Short mmCIF file of C-alpha atoms in Angstrom, two decimals:
data_model
loop_
_atom_site.label_atom_id
_atom_site.label_comp_id
_atom_site.label_asym_id
_atom_site.label_seq_id
_atom_site.Cartn_x
_atom_site.Cartn_y
_atom_site.Cartn_z
CA UNK A 1 -0.05 -0.03 0.06
CA UNK A 2 0.58 3.69 -0.32
CA UNK A 3 0.24 5.70 2.29
CA UNK A 4 -1.22 9.11 1.79
CA UNK A 5 0.33 11.69 4.36
CA UNK A 6 -0.80 14.97 5.19
CA UNK A 7 1.44 18.03 4.50
CA UNK A 8 3.11 20.39 6.70
CA UNK A 9 0.39 22.46 8.74
CA UNK A 10 -0.74 25.96 7.01
CA UNK A 11 -0.27 24.42 3.20
CA UNK A 12 -3.60 24.45 2.15
CA UNK A 13 -6.91 25.48 3.26
CA UNK A 14 -10.34 23.07 2.84
CA UNK A 15 -12.75 24.72 0.70
CA UNK A 16 -16.15 23.63 2.95
CA UNK A 17 -18.88 22.25 0.77
CA UNK A 18 -22.36 23.45 2.01
CA UNK A 19 -24.54 20.33 2.75
CA UNK A 20 -27.43 22.52 3.70
CA UNK A 21 -27.97 26.19 3.79
CA UNK A 22 -30.33 25.63 6.75
CA UNK A 23 -30.91 26.80 9.25
CA UNK A 24 -29.31 24.85 10.83
CA UNK A 25 -26.37 25.59 8.29
CA UNK A 26 -24.28 22.43 7.98
CA UNK A 27 -20.58 22.45 6.04
CA UNK A 28 -18.42 19.91 5.26
CA UNK A 29 -14.53 19.41 4.65
CA UNK A 30 -13.57 16.39 2.72
CA UNK A 31 -10.28 17.56 1.37
CA UNK A 32 -7.87 15.08 2.83
CA UNK A 33 -4.81 17.21 1.91
CA UNK A 34 -5.97 20.29 3.64
CA UNK A 35 -4.18 21.42 6.92
CA UNK A 36 -6.18 24.65 7.45
CA UNK A 37 -9.63 25.45 7.95
CA UNK A 38 -11.12 29.50 7.57
CA UNK A 39 -13.98 29.76 10.58
CA UNK A 40 -17.05 30.47 9.18
CA UNK A 41 -17.65 34.38 9.25
CA UNK A 42 -21.31 33.85 10.85
CA UNK A 43 -19.86 31.22 13.30
CA UNK A 44 -22.07 31.00 16.35
CA UNK A 45 -19.94 29.60 19.30
CA UNK A 46 -23.26 29.00 21.62
CA UNK A 47 -25.00 27.06 19.24
CA UNK A 48 -22.98 24.67 17.29
CA UNK A 49 -21.95 20.99 16.78
CA UNK A 50 -18.67 19.61 14.73
CA UNK A 51 -18.19 15.87 13.96
CA UNK A 52 -15.77 13.95 12.90
CA UNK A 53 -15.35 10.44 11.27
CA UNK A 54 -11.98 8.69 11.16
CA UNK A 55 -10.93 6.99 7.38
CA UNK A 56 -11.60 3.24 7.21
CA UNK A 57 -8.67 0.74 6.86
CA UNK A 58 -8.14 -1.09 3.29
CA UNK A 59 -9.21 -4.92 2.91
CA UNK A 60 -5.91 -7.35 2.94
CA UNK A 61 -4.55 -8.77 -0.24
CA UNK A 62 -3.55 -12.28 0.10
CA UNK A 63 -6.67 -14.46 0.45
CA UNK A 64 -8.06 -15.64 2.90
CA UNK A 65 -7.70 -12.19 3.98
CA UNK A 66 -9.35 -10.31 6.52
CA UNK A 67 -11.66 -6.57 5.81
CA UNK A 68 -10.50 -3.38 7.08
CA UNK A 69 -11.85 -1.76 10.11
CA UNK A 70 -14.15 1.21 10.07
CA UNK A 71 -13.43 4.33 11.10
CA UNK A 72 -14.58 5.94 14.33
CA UNK A 73 -16.76 9.14 15.46
CA UNK A 74 -16.73 11.88 17.74
CA UNK A 75 -18.58 15.05 18.35
CA UNK A 76 -18.45 18.14 20.44
CA UNK A 77 -21.36 20.89 20.85
CA UNK A 78 -20.86 24.60 21.14
CA UNK A 79 -17.47 24.88 20.85
CA UNK A 80 -15.91 28.61 20.60
CA UNK A 81 -14.10 29.61 17.65
CA UNK A 82 -13.39 32.97 16.35
CA UNK A 83 -15.31 34.21 13.20
CA UNK A 84 -12.87 34.35 10.04
CA UNK A 85 -9.88 32.81 12.44
CA UNK A 86 -7.71 30.25 11.04
CA UNK A 87 -7.56 27.02 12.84
CA UNK A 88 -5.80 23.43 11.91
CA UNK A 89 -7.79 20.61 10.81
CA UNK A 90 -7.35 17.12 9.19
CA UNK A 91 -9.81 15.09 7.26
CA UNK A 92 -8.53 11.26 7.53
CA UNK A 93 -7.23 10.11 4.29
CA UNK A 94 -7.59 6.04 3.48
CA UNK A 95 -4.30 4.33 2.15
CA UNK A 96 -4.19 3.76 -1.28
CA UNK A 97 -4.31 0.27 -2.14
CA UNK A 98 -1.35 -0.98 -4.41
CA UNK A 99 -2.67 -4.73 -6.09
CA UNK A 100 -0.09 -7.27 -5.52
CA UNK A 101 1.42 -5.64 -2.69
CA UNK A 102 2.16 -7.55 0.43
CA UNK A 103 3.61 -4.68 2.11
CA UNK A 104 2.86 -4.74 6.13
CA UNK A 105 -0.04 -1.84 6.58
CA UNK A 106 -1.51 -1.35 10.11
CA UNK A 107 -3.08 1.86 10.86
CA UNK A 108 -1.52 5.38 10.23
CA UNK A 109 -1.75 8.57 11.76
CA UNK A 110 -3.19 10.24 8.32
CA UNK A 111 -6.10 8.03 9.01
CA UNK A 112 -7.55 10.02 11.93
CA UNK A 113 -9.69 13.18 11.45
CA UNK A 114 -9.60 15.84 13.86
CA UNK A 115 -10.00 19.78 14.42
CA UNK A 116 -7.97 22.08 16.74
CA UNK A 117 -8.81 25.54 18.12
CA UNK A 118 -5.56 26.99 16.80
CA UNK A 119 -2.61 26.33 14.43
CA UNK A 120 0.05 25.35 16.76
CA UNK A 121 0.06 22.23 18.85
CA UNK A 122 -1.84 19.88 16.17
CA UNK A 123 0.21 17.91 14.40
CA UNK A 124 -1.74 14.92 15.60
CA UNK A 125 -4.98 13.77 17.08
CA UNK A 126 -3.12 13.90 20.32
CA UNK A 127 -2.20 17.62 19.56
CA UNK A 128 -2.89 20.08 23.07
CA UNK A 129 -5.23 22.05 20.60
CA UNK A 130 -7.23 19.33 19.39
CA UNK A 131 -10.74 19.37 20.83
CA UNK A 132 -12.72 16.90 18.54
CA UNK A 133 -11.01 13.94 16.91
CA UNK A 134 -11.81 10.43 15.61
CA UNK A 135 -9.38 7.59 14.94
CA UNK A 136 -9.13 5.84 11.53
CA UNK A 137 -9.72 1.91 11.00
CA UNK A 138 -6.94 -0.50 10.81
CA UNK A 139 -5.62 -1.42 7.70
CA UNK A 140 -5.34 -4.92 7.20
CA UNK A 141 -2.04 -6.67 7.29
CA UNK A 142 -1.83 -8.42 3.77
CA UNK A 143 -0.07 -11.58 4.93
CA UNK A 144 -1.46 -14.93 5.53
CA UNK A 145 -2.40 -17.01 2.37
CA UNK A 146 -4.54 -20.34 1.74
CA UNK A 147 -4.85 -22.48 4.78
CA UNK A 148 -3.99 -19.18 7.30
CA UNK A 149 -6.34 -16.99 9.00
CA UNK A 150 -5.89 -13.52 8.32
CA UNK A 151 -7.94 -11.32 11.07
CA UNK A 152 -9.96 -8.33 10.22
CA UNK A 153 -8.93 -4.62 10.98
CA UNK A 154 -9.84 -2.95 14.16
CA UNK A 155 -12.51 -0.51 14.02
CA UNK A 156 -11.39 2.84 15.05
CA UNK A 157 -11.78 3.00 19.14
CA UNK A 158 -13.93 5.48 20.59
CA UNK A 159 -11.82 5.81 23.88
CA UNK A 160 -8.84 6.65 21.77
CA UNK A 161 -11.00 9.73 20.24
CA UNK A 162 -12.09 13.12 21.79
CA UNK A 163 -15.11 14.51 22.04
CA UNK A 164 -18.32 14.50 24.32
CA UNK A 165 -19.92 11.86 22.09
CA UNK A 166 -18.00 8.98 20.75
CA UNK A 167 -18.57 5.83 19.00
CA UNK A 168 -16.25 3.03 17.48
CA UNK A 169 -15.79 1.92 14.26
CA UNK A 170 -16.67 -1.87 13.15
CA UNK A 171 -14.30 -4.42 13.10
CA UNK A 172 -13.39 -6.22 9.88
CA UNK A 173 -14.46 -9.48 9.21
CA UNK A 174 -11.94 -12.67 9.21
CA UNK A 175 -10.89 -14.36 6.19
CA UNK A 176 -12.05 -18.20 6.82
CA UNK A 177 -9.66 -20.77 8.66
CA UNK A 178 -9.19 -23.61 5.70
CA UNK A 179 -7.56 -24.83 2.69
CA UNK A 180 -9.60 -22.31 0.35
CA UNK A 181 -10.07 -18.84 -0.05
CA UNK A 182 -13.06 -17.06 1.14
CA UNK A 183 -12.44 -13.29 2.84
CA UNK A 184 -13.83 -11.01 5.39
CA UNK A 185 -15.98 -7.86 4.92
CA UNK A 186 -14.73 -4.32 5.76
CA UNK A 187 -16.59 -2.82 9.01
CA UNK A 188 -19.10 0.02 9.24
CA UNK A 189 -18.01 3.38 10.12
CA UNK A 190 -19.54 4.83 13.24
CA UNK A 191 -21.94 7.81 12.85
CA UNK A 192 -24.06 10.40 14.99
CA UNK A 193 -26.44 7.29 15.85
CA UNK A 194 -24.08 4.70 17.14
CA UNK A 195 -20.94 2.36 16.43
CA UNK A 196 -20.27 1.10 12.96
CA UNK A 197 -21.45 -2.64 12.20
CA UNK A 198 -18.81 -5.36 11.94
CA UNK A 199 -17.74 -7.13 8.71
CA UNK A 200 -19.25 -10.46 8.22
CA UNK A 201 -16.23 -13.46 8.18
CA UNK A 202 -15.83 -15.31 5.19
CA UNK A 203 -16.89 -18.90 5.39
CA UNK A 204 -15.83 -22.32 4.40
CA UNK A 205 -18.05 -25.25 3.33
CA UNK A 206 -18.18 -28.37 5.38
CA UNK A 207 -17.71 -30.23 2.11
CA UNK A 208 -14.60 -28.23 0.89
CA UNK A 209 -12.32 -31.38 0.91
CA UNK A 210 -14.36 -32.60 -1.98
CA UNK A 211 -14.23 -29.50 -4.16
CA UNK A 212 -11.73 -28.36 -6.11
CA UNK A 213 -10.45 -24.96 -7.22
CA UNK A 214 -12.02 -21.70 -6.01
CA UNK A 215 -15.51 -23.27 -5.74
CA UNK A 216 -15.13 -23.62 -1.99
CA UNK A 217 -16.29 -20.72 0.52
CA UNK A 218 -18.36 -17.55 0.43
CA UNK A 219 -17.20 -13.91 1.18
CA UNK A 220 -18.56 -12.06 4.18
CA UNK A 221 -21.13 -9.19 3.90
CA UNK A 222 -19.92 -5.42 4.92
CA UNK A 223 -21.02 -3.93 8.24
CA UNK A 224 -23.57 -1.03 8.32
CA UNK A 225 -22.76 2.29 9.06
CA UNK A 226 -23.78 3.16 12.20
CA UNK A 227 -25.78 0.49 12.34
CA UNK A 228 -25.88 -3.45 12.12
CA UNK A 229 -23.19 -6.33 11.66
CA UNK A 230 -22.96 -7.87 8.16
CA UNK A 231 -23.76 -11.78 7.53
CA UNK A 232 -20.89 -14.32 7.43
CA UNK A 233 -20.64 -15.81 4.34
CA UNK A 234 -23.28 -19.01 4.31
CA UNK A 235 -22.21 -22.59 4.83
CA UNK A 236 -23.57 -25.70 3.06
CA UNK A 237 -22.15 -29.21 3.53
CA UNK A 238 -20.93 -30.25 -0.33
CA UNK A 239 -21.83 -27.39 -1.78
CA UNK A 240 -21.69 -23.58 -1.97
CA UNK A 241 -24.51 -21.58 -0.95
CA UNK A 242 -24.28 -17.62 -1.04
CA UNK A 243 -22.17 -14.35 -0.21
CA UNK A 244 -23.10 -12.87 3.07
CA UNK A 245 -25.42 -10.26 3.23
CA UNK A 246 -24.40 -6.57 4.37
CA UNK A 247 -25.41 -5.10 7.70
CA UNK A 248 -28.25 -2.50 7.66
CA UNK A 249 -27.61 1.10 8.49
CA UNK A 250 -29.14 2.90 11.78
CA UNK A 251 -32.76 3.06 10.21
CA UNK A 252 -32.54 -0.77 9.72
CA UNK A 253 -32.33 -0.63 5.53
CA UNK A 254 -29.99 -0.44 3.06
CA UNK A 255 -28.07 -3.75 3.10
CA UNK A 256 -26.77 -5.22 0.00
CA UNK A 257 -27.31 -8.75 -0.77
CA UNK A 258 -24.78 -12.04 -1.30
CA UNK A 259 -24.74 -13.59 -4.64
CA UNK A 260 -26.45 -16.72 -4.74
CA UNK A 261 -28.19 -19.38 -7.24
CA UNK A 262 -31.20 -16.93 -7.28
CA UNK A 263 -29.93 -13.50 -6.52
CA UNK A 264 -27.23 -11.30 -7.97
CA UNK A 265 -24.41 -9.39 -5.49
CA UNK A 266 -25.59 -5.92 -4.78
CA UNK A 267 -24.20 -3.01 -3.05
CA UNK A 268 -25.22 -1.27 0.12
CA UNK A 269 -27.16 1.97 -0.11
CA UNK A 270 -27.47 4.89 2.60
CA UNK A 271 -24.53 3.32 4.57
CA UNK A 272 -25.74 -0.45 4.15
CA UNK A 273 -23.16 -2.93 3.98
CA UNK A 274 -22.05 -4.49 0.38
CA UNK A 275 -22.87 -7.81 -0.46
CA UNK A 276 -20.42 -10.77 -0.33
CA UNK A 277 -19.24 -12.98 -3.45
CA UNK A 278 -19.23 -16.87 -3.68
CA UNK A 279 -17.12 -19.26 -4.60
CA UNK A 280 -20.14 -21.20 -6.85
CA UNK A 281 -21.75 -17.95 -8.31
CA UNK A 282 -19.57 -15.36 -8.72
CA UNK A 283 -16.14 -14.06 -7.33
CA UNK A 284 -16.89 -10.04 -7.30
CA UNK A 285 -18.05 -8.57 -4.26
CA UNK A 286 -20.01 -5.17 -3.88
CA UNK A 287 -19.38 -1.94 -2.23
CA UNK A 288 -20.52 -0.22 0.85
CA UNK A 289 -23.05 2.54 0.27
CA UNK A 290 -22.35 5.91 1.00
CA UNK A 291 -23.70 7.43 4.39
CA UNK A 292 -26.72 9.74 4.55
CA UNK A 293 -26.84 11.20 7.95
CA UNK A 294 -25.92 14.82 6.98
CA UNK A 295 -27.51 14.72 3.35
CA UNK A 296 -28.08 12.42 0.67
CA UNK A 297 -24.09 11.55 0.00
CA UNK A 298 -22.45 12.39 3.26
CA UNK A 299 -22.77 10.30 6.35
CA UNK A 300 -21.18 6.84 7.72
CA UNK A 301 -20.17 4.67 4.88
CA UNK A 302 -20.98 0.76 5.08
CA UNK A 303 -18.10 -1.74 4.88
CA UNK A 304 -17.01 -3.42 1.38
CA UNK A 305 -18.33 -7.21 0.89
CA UNK A 306 -15.62 -9.84 1.16
CA UNK A 307 -14.63 -11.26 -2.21
CA UNK A 308 -13.26 -14.80 -3.38
CA UNK A 309 -10.03 -15.87 -4.77
CA UNK A 310 -7.40 -12.89 -5.43
CA UNK A 311 -5.85 -14.63 -8.20
CA UNK A 312 -8.90 -13.85 -10.20
CA UNK A 313 -7.84 -10.14 -10.17
CA UNK A 314 -11.53 -9.38 -8.44
CA UNK A 315 -10.85 -7.13 -5.91
CA UNK A 316 -13.00 -6.94 -2.15
CA UNK A 317 -15.93 -4.49 -2.31
CA UNK A 318 -14.80 -0.89 -1.95
CA UNK A 319 -15.96 1.23 1.18
CA UNK A 320 -18.97 3.85 1.43
CA UNK A 321 -18.41 7.18 2.03
CA UNK A 322 -17.31 8.19 4.92
CA UNK A 323 -14.86 6.07 6.71
CA UNK A 324 -16.36 2.67 5.81
CA UNK A 325 -13.65 -0.44 5.68
CA UNK A 326 -12.92 -2.06 2.20
CA UNK A 327 -13.51 -5.56 1.83
CA UNK A 328 -10.80 -8.50 2.10
CA UNK A 329 -9.50 -9.77 -1.26
CA UNK A 330 -7.22 -7.99 -3.35
CA UNK A 331 -7.25 -4.84 -1.28
CA UNK A 332 -10.75 -3.29 -1.30
CA UNK A 333 -10.16 0.57 -0.59
CA UNK A 334 -11.27 2.06 2.66
CA UNK A 335 -13.04 5.39 2.34
CA UNK A 336 -11.78 8.60 3.60
CA UNK A 337 -12.88 10.52 6.76
CA UNK A 338 -14.71 13.84 6.76
CA UNK A 339 -15.58 16.98 9.48
CA UNK A 340 -18.76 18.67 9.39
CA UNK A 341 -19.80 21.72 10.97
CA UNK A 342 -23.46 22.49 11.81
CA UNK A 343 -24.51 25.99 13.54
CA UNK A 344 -27.30 28.30 13.59
CA UNK A 345 -26.10 31.73 12.55
CA UNK A 346 -27.41 34.37 15.03
CA UNK A 347 -29.46 31.91 17.04
CA UNK A 348 -29.32 31.57 21.06
CA UNK A 349 -29.16 28.17 22.69
CA UNK A 350 -27.23 25.65 22.15
CA UNK A 351 -27.07 21.57 21.10
#
């Protein structure tokens, strides 16, 4: 993998995207290269909420690999900031997968998302000026191989974040332990409504010893963003069944379906997890859905589904924006983090 590192503090200002003109007004920073943010000229220090989601980890490359962990969520309310002032920030960047790479990954400081009250003392999430911050999910260690388990990546941990409200990202699903090659799915990102769902594990059929080639085992379904756990790949004695379904979002909907004899694999929607692949019916896993808590395209992302057999060149399902974990197998891509500012200009009271 090639890590995407942030540049020196003060190098680039984030151009805020308006998600809602309000009231309340909702603005987002999604520029992972930006290190500065200009506080809005109508910022209300008595009535605001700042939320962040860390980047999700990518899935492993060598099967039976695990899925990447989902990013954590943190929030703070009624934070005093100077209108028009410059502060340091970071929207977590997910590592860029390099297909075929077996370099050890892990979790990097560039995956964390955070906001500070000054420019100084803000070189990392542990900086003294950080007032809200969320950890990124773990990028899977891409070693292992047939016959070995590769564990899914850990989700970003709430207790390692900063804020008055904190939730953990979903853990990535494990690859199956056996002679074949089903992979785990990515964990969902945490969001305003709770922890991210865990990615489903890959499974190996009880009859694997009687089957040849890749036609054995099923990939797990991706975890829901701020929602439910993805399914483990389905097991049937002597024959393959289906990839796991993805987990639902926080509203109990949106999951993608795992491929089977009668249904195609489908992507998650609105933060739902992607469906898993099948050794019998199709090797390609589906992507997680983009979250929708802040608008139709911005929220806690679902994890990507787990694939089958990396030698066929099919990647694990990519994660949904923001903060979802990528599916295992040929390095499904984790999703970047986000910073969201919500405030009501000129009003009194607080969130």
